[in-house]
mmCIF file of C-alpha atoms in Angstrom:
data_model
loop_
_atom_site.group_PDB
_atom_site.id
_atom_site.type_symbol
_atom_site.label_atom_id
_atom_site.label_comp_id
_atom_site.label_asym_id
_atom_site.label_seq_id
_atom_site.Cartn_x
_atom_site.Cartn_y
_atom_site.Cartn_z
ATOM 1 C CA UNK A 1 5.991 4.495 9.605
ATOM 2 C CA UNK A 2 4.860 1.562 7.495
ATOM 3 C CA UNK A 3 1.760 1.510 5.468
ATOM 4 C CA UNK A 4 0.802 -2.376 4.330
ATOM 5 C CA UNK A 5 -1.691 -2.604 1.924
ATOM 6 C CA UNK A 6 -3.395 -6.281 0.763
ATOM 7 C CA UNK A 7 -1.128 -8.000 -1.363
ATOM 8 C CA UNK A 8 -4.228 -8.871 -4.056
ATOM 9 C CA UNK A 9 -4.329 -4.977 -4.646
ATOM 10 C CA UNK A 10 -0.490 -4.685 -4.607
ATOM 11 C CA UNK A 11 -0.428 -6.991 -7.519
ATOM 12 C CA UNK A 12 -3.368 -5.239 -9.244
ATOM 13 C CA UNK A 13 -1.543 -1.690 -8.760
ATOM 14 C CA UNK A 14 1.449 -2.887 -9.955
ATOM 15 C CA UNK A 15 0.313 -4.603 -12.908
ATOM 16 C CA UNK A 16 -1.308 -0.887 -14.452
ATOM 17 C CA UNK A 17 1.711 0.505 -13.092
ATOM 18 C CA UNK A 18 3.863 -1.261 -15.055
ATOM 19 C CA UNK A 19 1.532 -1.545 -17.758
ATOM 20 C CA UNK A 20 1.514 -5.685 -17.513
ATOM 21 C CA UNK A 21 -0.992 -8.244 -17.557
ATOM 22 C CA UNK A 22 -2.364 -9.936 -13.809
ATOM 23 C CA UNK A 23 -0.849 -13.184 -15.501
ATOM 24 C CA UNK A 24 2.748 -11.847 -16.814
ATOM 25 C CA UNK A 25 3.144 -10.727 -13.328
ATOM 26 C CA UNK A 26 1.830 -13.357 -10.873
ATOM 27 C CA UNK A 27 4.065 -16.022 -10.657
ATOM 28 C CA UNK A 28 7.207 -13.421 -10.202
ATOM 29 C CA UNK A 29 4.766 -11.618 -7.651
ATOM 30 C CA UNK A 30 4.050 -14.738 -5.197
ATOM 31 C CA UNK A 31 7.694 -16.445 -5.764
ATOM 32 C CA UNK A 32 9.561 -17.100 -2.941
ATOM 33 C CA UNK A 33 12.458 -14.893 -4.710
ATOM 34 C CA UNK A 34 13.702 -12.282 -2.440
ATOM 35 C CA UNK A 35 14.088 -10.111 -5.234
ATOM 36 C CA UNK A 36 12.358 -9.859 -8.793
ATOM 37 C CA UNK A 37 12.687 -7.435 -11.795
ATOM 38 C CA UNK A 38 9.750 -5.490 -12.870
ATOM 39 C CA UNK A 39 10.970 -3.888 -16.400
ATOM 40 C CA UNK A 40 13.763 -2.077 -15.023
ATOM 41 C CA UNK A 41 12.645 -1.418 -11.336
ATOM 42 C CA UNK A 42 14.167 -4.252 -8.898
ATOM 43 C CA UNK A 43 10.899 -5.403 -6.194
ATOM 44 C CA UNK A 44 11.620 -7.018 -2.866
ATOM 45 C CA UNK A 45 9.129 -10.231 -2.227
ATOM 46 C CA UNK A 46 5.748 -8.348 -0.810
ATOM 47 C CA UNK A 47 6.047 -11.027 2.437
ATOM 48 C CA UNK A 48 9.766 -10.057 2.893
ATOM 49 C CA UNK A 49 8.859 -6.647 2.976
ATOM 50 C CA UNK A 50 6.786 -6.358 5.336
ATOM 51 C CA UNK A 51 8.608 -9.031 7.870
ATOM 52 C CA UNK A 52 11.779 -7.128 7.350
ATOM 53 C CA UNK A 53 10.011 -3.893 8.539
ATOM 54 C CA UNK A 54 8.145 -5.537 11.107
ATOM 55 C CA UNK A 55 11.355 -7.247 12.585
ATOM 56 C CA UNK A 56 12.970 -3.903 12.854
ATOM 57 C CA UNK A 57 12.914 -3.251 16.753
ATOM 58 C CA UNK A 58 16.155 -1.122 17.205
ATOM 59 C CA UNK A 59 13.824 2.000 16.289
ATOM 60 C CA UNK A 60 10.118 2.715 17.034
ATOM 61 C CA UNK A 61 7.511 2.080 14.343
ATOM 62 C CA UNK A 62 4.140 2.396 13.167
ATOM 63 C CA UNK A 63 2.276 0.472 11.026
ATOM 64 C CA UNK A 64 -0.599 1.400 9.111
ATOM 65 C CA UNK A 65 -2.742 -0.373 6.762
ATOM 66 C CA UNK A 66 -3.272 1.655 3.399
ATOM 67 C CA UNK A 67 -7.561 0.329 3.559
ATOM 68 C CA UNK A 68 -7.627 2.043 7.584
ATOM 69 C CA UNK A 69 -6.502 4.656 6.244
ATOM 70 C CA UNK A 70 -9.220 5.348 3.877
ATOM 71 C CA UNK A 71 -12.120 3.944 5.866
ATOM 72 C CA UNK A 72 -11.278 6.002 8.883
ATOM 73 C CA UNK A 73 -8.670 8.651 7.953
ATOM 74 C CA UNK A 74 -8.984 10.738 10.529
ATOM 75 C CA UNK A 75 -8.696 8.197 13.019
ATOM 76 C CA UNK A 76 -5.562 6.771 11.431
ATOM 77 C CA UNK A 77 -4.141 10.112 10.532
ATOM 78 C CA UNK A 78 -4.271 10.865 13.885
ATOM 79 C CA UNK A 79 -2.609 8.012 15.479
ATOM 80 C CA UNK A 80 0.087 8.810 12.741
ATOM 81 C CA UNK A 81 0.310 12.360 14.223
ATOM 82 C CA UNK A 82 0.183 11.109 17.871
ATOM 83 C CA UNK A 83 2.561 8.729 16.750
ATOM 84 C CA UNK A 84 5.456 11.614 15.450
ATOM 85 C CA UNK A 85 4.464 14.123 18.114
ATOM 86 C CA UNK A 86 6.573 11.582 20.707
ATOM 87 C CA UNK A 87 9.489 12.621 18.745
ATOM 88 C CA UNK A 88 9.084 15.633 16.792
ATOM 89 C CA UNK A 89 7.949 18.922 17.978
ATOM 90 C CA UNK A 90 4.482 18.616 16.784
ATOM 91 C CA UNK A 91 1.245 19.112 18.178
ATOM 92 C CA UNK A 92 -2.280 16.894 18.038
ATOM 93 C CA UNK A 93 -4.755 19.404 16.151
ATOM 94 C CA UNK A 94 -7.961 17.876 15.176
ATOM 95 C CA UNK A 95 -8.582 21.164 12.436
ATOM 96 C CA UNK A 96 -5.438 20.570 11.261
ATOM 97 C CA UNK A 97 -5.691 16.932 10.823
ATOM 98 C CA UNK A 98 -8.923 17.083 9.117
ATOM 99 C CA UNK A 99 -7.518 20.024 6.729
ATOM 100 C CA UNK A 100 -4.890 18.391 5.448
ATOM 101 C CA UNK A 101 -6.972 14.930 4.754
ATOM 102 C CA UNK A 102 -8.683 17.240 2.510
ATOM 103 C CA UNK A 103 -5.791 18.579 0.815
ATOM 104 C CA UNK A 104 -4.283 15.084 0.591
ATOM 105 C CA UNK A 105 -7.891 13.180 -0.892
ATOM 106 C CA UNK A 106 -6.837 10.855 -3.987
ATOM 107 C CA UNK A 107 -8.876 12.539 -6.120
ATOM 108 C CA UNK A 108 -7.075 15.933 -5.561
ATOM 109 C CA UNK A 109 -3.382 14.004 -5.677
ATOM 110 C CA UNK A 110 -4.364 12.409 -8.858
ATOM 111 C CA UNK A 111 -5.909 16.045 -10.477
ATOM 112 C CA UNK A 112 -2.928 17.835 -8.954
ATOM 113 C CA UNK A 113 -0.806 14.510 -11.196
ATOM 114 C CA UNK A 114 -2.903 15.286 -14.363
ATOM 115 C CA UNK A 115 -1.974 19.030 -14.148
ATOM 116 C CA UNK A 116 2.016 18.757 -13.009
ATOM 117 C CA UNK A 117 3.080 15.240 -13.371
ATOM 118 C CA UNK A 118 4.183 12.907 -11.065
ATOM 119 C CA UNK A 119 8.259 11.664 -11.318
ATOM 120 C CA UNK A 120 7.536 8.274 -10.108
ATOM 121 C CA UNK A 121 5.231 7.513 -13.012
ATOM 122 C CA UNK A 122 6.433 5.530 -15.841
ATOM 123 C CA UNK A 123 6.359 6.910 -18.861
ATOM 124 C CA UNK A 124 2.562 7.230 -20.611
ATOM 125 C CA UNK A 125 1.059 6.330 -17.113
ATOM 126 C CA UNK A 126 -0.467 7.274 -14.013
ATOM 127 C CA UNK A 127 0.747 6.834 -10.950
ATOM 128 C CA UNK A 128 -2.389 7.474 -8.800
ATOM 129 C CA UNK A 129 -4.482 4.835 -10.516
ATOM 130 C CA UNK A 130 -7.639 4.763 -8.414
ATOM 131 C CA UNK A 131 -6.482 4.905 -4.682
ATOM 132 C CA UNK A 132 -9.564 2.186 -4.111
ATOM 133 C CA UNK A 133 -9.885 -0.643 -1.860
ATOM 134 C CA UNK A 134 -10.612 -4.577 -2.588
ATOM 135 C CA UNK A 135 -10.677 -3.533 -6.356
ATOM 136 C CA UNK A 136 -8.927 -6.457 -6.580
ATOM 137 C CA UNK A 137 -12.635 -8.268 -6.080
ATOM 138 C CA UNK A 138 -13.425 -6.795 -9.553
ATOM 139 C CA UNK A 139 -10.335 -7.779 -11.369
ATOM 140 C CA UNK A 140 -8.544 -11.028 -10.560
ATOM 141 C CA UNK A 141 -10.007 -14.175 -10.768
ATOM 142 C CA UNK A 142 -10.277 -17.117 -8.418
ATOM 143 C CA UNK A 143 -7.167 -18.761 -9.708
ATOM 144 C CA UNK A 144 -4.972 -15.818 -8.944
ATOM 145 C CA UNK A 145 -6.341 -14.976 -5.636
ATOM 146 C CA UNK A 146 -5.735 -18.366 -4.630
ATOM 147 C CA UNK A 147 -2.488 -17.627 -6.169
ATOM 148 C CA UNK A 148 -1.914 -14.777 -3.774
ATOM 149 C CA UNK A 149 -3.528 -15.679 -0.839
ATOM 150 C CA UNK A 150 -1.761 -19.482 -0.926
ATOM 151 C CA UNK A 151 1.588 -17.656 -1.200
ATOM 152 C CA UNK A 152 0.862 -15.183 1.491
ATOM 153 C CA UNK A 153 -1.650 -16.667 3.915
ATOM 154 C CA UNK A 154 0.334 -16.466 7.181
ATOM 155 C CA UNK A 155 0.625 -12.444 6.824
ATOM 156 C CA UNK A 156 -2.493 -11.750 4.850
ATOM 157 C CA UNK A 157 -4.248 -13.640 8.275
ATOM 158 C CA UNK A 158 -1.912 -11.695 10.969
ATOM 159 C CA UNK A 159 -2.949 -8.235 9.388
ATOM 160 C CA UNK A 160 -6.758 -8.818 9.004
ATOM 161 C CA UNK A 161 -6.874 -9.686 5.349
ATOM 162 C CA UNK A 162 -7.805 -12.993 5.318
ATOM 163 C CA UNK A 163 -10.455 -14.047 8.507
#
């Protein structure tokens, strides 16, 4: 199961995640590099990523993009769960699904964070920033989404993200 989210908010997340600036980031962010250091984390090109997962036929997948999922959870939570049930032992229950969206809402993930931590945080941040879509709009300006979107057109068109 693959969840793709827009490359624009990617960048965004990953710059409060690490606590960097849009600009210190970018130009590592849209190289063609297959790999690129982020402090001391090691980051696989976002393009690579996702063609390497989507190139990966020996197994069955599902992809889901992180913005479907929070427009429409149900609908995507239950393709995820339709999805599993052809190999797992599980069953399709609409009370269930909608139960555990509830329990799973970003604001409850990031209140449950505040309260017990979260170990993939860095130190002296948060790793469930604000869960929101096209925030992106807000915060980068035209150069870098031209950056972003140059970089990463073909994709960013296949999945919906550019029209």
């Amino acid at each position: 199961i693959y969840i793709i989210r827009d490359p624009r908010e990617v960048l965004v997340s990953y710059a409060s995640h690490y606590n960097m600036s849009i600009d210190e980031l970018l130009d590592e962010f849209v190289s063609n590099n297959i790999l690129f250091k982020i402090k001391t984390e090691t980051i696989i090109n976002w393009r690579l990523h996702y063609r390497s997962w989507k190139s990966f036929k020996s197994v069955p997948s599902l992809f889901l993009k992180y913005e479907d999922l929070i427009q429409q959870p149900k609908n995507n939570f239950e393709k995820l769960i339709i999805f599993l049930s052809k190999y797992l032992n599980i069953q399709v229950d609409k009370k269930n699904i909608e139960k555990t969206i509830e329990i799973i809402r970003f604001d409850k993930l990031k209140k449950l964070e505040t309260k017990s931590g979260f170990h993939e945080a860095p130190k002296n941040t948060i790793f469930f920033r604000s869960g929101k879509i096209d925030s992106w709009k807000e915060i980068l300006s035209k150069s870098q989404i031209k950056k972003v979107e140059d970089a990463f057109y073909t994709d960013m068109q296949e999945l919906g993200y550019i029209k």
